[in-house]
Amino acid sequence: MFDASTCENVLHALSITSYWKECLTLLNEIKIAGDPSSACYSVIAAACFRNKEHDLGWKLLNETANKNRLPLNISYTRYIDVSELSSMPLNEMEKLYDFFRVHDIKCDNEVANRIVGLYKKLNQNPKLVDLSNSAACTHCNSSLQKLEL
């Protein structure tokens, strides 16, 4: 048994190998000593997505987000990469959008640009836009409907 810090370092290295499933054992060892970092969860989730274990990847990302920790971009970008190879990539992307919505996660420019790249490869016409304080789109000047809580 390693200390938590050593486990995290080994876990990161193993996550990119064919022995990536050993990361799950190390994750459980880290849980005994403390709370694993979001980086641990993220690299294992990325490995899950890369190795077609999507359900396990989403389980790990949800576990991270439920602890009020943001997963790292590597987990999102890896999912975008494997979604691109799917026969229904836009349907696969809905899982990512749902995850963002459920956990109120705002994706950063790196992830947004990867999403735009995917849509462009699919001959879509994506645009990165910002909303002004009045909820007007900076691209088309349309406004979002007012939402009252």
Tab-separated table of C-alpha atoms in Angstrom:
chain	number	residue	atom	x	y	z
A	1	MET	CA	0.000	0.000	0.000
A	2	PHE	CA	1.293	3.441	-1.000
A	3	ASP	CA	0.631	6.796	0.598
A	4	ALA	CA	-2.065	8.912	-1.110
A	5	SER	CA	0.411	11.139	-2.954
A	6	THR	CA	2.334	8.197	-4.409
A	7	CYS	CA	-0.938	6.498	-5.354
A	8	GLU	CA	-2.009	9.619	-7.246
A	9	ASN	CA	1.271	9.778	-9.153
A	10	VAL	CA	1.163	6.092	-10.063
A	11	LEU	CA	-2.504	6.411	-10.989
A	12	HIS	CA	-1.756	9.227	-13.428
A	13	ALA	CA	0.947	7.166	-15.116
A	14	LEU	CA	-1.144	3.985	-15.271
A	15	SER	CA	-4.147	5.796	-16.717
A	16	ILE	CA	-2.480	6.076	-20.122
A	17	THR	CA	-1.399	2.440	-20.329
A	18	SER	CA	-3.128	-0.839	-21.086
A	19	TYR	CA	-3.166	-1.389	-17.300
A	20	TRP	CA	-5.496	1.564	-16.772
A	21	LYS	CA	-8.057	-0.526	-14.852
A	22	GLU	CA	-5.518	-0.835	-12.032
A	23	CYS	CA	-6.260	2.845	-11.422
A	24	LEU	CA	-9.567	1.820	-9.848
A	25	THR	CA	-7.717	-0.140	-7.155
A	26	LEU	CA	-5.421	2.801	-6.503
A	27	LEU	CA	-8.410	5.139	-6.348
A	28	ASN	CA	-9.920	2.959	-3.617
A	29	GLU	CA	-6.620	3.026	-1.726
A	30	ILE	CA	-6.567	6.814	-1.895
A	31	LYS	CA	-10.139	6.877	-0.568
A	32	ILE	CA	-8.969	4.974	2.526
A	33	ALA	CA	-6.416	7.689	3.321
A	34	GLY	CA	-8.454	10.683	2.257
A	35	ASP	CA	-10.336	12.279	-0.578
A	36	PRO	CA	-8.970	11.748	-4.108
A	37	SER	CA	-8.327	14.858	-6.173
A	38	SER	CA	-10.468	15.771	-9.136
A	39	ALA	CA	-7.362	15.112	-11.248
A	40	CYS	CA	-7.434	11.439	-10.174
A	41	TYR	CA	-11.058	11.067	-11.150
A	42	SER	CA	-10.513	12.970	-14.386
A	43	VAL	CA	-7.614	10.908	-15.712
A	44	ILE	CA	-9.408	7.659	-14.873
A	45	ALA	CA	-12.588	8.923	-16.542
A	46	ALA	CA	-10.535	9.865	-19.619
A	47	ALA	CA	-9.084	6.343	-19.640
A	48	CYS	CA	-12.584	4.899	-19.345
A	49	PHE	CA	-13.793	6.923	-22.317
A	50	ARG	CA	-10.727	5.982	-24.363
A	51	ASN	CA	-11.349	2.296	-23.587
A	52	LYS	CA	-15.112	2.341	-24.294
A	53	GLU	CA	-16.132	2.121	-20.627
A	54	HIS	CA	-18.370	5.180	-20.866
A	55	ASP	CA	-20.719	4.298	-18.006
A	56	LEU	CA	-17.812	3.976	-15.601
A	57	GLY	CA	-16.334	7.238	-16.869
A	58	TRP	CA	-19.595	9.092	-16.249
A	59	LYS	CA	-19.930	7.470	-12.823
A	60	LEU	CA	-16.507	8.804	-11.849
A	61	LEU	CA	-17.213	12.283	-13.222
A	62	ASN	CA	-20.521	12.411	-11.368
A	63	GLU	CA	-18.785	11.304	-8.173
A	64	THR	CA	-16.321	14.172	-8.586
A	65	ALA	CA	-18.981	16.758	-9.370
A	66	ASN	CA	-21.162	15.582	-6.489
A	67	LYS	CA	-18.257	16.457	-4.192
A	68	ASN	CA	-18.364	20.007	-5.619
A	69	ARG	CA	-15.131	19.492	-7.511
A	70	LEU	CA	-14.711	20.299	-11.164
A	71	PRO	CA	-13.330	17.558	-13.367
A	72	LEU	CA	-10.321	18.511	-15.458
A	73	ASN	CA	-10.663	19.236	-19.161
A	74	ILE	CA	-8.883	16.006	-20.110
A	75	SER	CA	-12.006	14.055	-19.198
A	76	TYR	CA	-14.223	16.253	-21.383
A	77	THR	CA	-11.844	16.424	-24.326
A	78	ARG	CA	-11.317	12.671	-24.297
A	79	TYR	CA	-15.082	12.183	-24.349
A	80	ILE	CA	-15.369	14.593	-27.283
A	81	ASP	CA	-12.630	12.634	-29.087
A	82	VAL	CA	-14.428	9.308	-28.687
A	83	SER	CA	-17.812	10.855	-29.495
A	84	GLU	CA	-16.377	11.950	-32.823
A	85	LEU	CA	-15.765	8.289	-33.679
A	86	SER	CA	-19.331	7.309	-32.841
A	87	SER	CA	-21.945	6.678	-35.513
A	88	MET	CA	-24.123	9.284	-33.770
A	89	PRO	CA	-21.627	11.852	-32.407
A	90	LEU	CA	-24.164	14.586	-31.738
A	91	ASN	CA	-26.291	12.191	-29.688
A	92	GLU	CA	-23.199	11.245	-27.680
A	93	MET	CA	-22.472	14.920	-27.050
A	94	GLU	CA	-25.880	15.306	-25.391
A	95	LYS	CA	-24.492	13.300	-22.441
A	96	LEU	CA	-21.769	15.901	-21.987
A	97	TYR	CA	-24.251	18.765	-22.226
A	98	ASP	CA	-26.526	17.058	-19.692
A	99	PHE	CA	-23.570	16.634	-17.339
A	100	PHE	CA	-22.754	20.333	-17.643
A	101	ARG	CA	-26.399	21.253	-17.040
A	102	VAL	CA	-26.988	18.939	-14.062
A	103	HIS	CA	-23.824	20.077	-12.289
A	104	ASP	CA	-24.030	23.715	-13.442
A	105	ILE	CA	-20.597	23.516	-15.067
A	106	LYS	CA	-19.483	26.204	-17.486
A	107	CYS	CA	-17.033	24.789	-19.981
A	108	ASP	CA	-13.946	26.851	-20.680
A	109	ASN	CA	-12.558	27.934	-24.041
A	110	GLU	CA	-10.485	24.773	-24.550
A	111	VAL	CA	-13.532	22.530	-24.272
A	112	ALA	CA	-15.758	24.935	-26.203
A	113	ASN	CA	-13.244	25.032	-29.049
A	114	ARG	CA	-13.091	21.227	-29.150
A	115	ILE	CA	-16.884	21.109	-29.359
A	116	VAL	CA	-16.848	23.665	-32.176
A	117	GLY	CA	-14.192	21.592	-33.952
A	118	LEU	CA	-16.364	18.490	-33.732
A	119	TYR	CA	-19.381	20.294	-35.164
A	120	LYS	CA	-17.271	21.714	-37.997
A	121	LYS	CA	-16.047	18.212	-38.859
A	122	LEU	CA	-19.697	17.208	-39.086
A	123	ASN	CA	-20.359	20.039	-41.555
A	124	GLN	CA	-22.359	22.019	-39.039
A	125	ASN	CA	-22.000	25.775	-38.691
A	126	PRO	CA	-21.107	26.305	-35.021
A	127	LYS	CA	-20.386	29.709	-33.523
A	128	LEU	CA	-18.859	30.565	-30.190
A	129	VAL	CA	-20.915	33.377	-28.762
A	130	ASP	CA	-21.138	35.419	-25.623
A	131	LEU	CA	-24.213	36.833	-23.988
A	132	SER	CA	-24.302	40.449	-22.931
A	133	ASN	CA	-25.639	41.477	-19.546
A	134	SER	CA	-29.042	41.939	-21.180
A	135	ALA	CA	-28.938	38.278	-22.385
A	136	ALA	CA	-28.438	39.286	-26.021
A	137	CYS	CA	-26.317	37.043	-28.238
A	138	THR	CA	-23.243	38.870	-29.517
A	139	HIS	CA	-23.475	36.990	-32.829
A	140	CYS	CA	-27.111	37.379	-33.866
A	141	ASN	CA	-28.471	39.886	-31.298
A	142	SER	CA	-31.261	37.504	-30.296
A	143	SER	CA	-32.179	37.627	-26.643
A	144	LEU	CA	-32.923	34.841	-24.254
A	145	GLN	CA	-36.366	34.798	-22.729
A	146	LYS	CA	-36.612	36.171	-19.244
A	147	LEU	CA	-36.681	33.431	-16.626
A	148	GLU	CA	-38.155	34.107	-13.244
A	149	LEU	CA	-37.516	31.880	-10.281
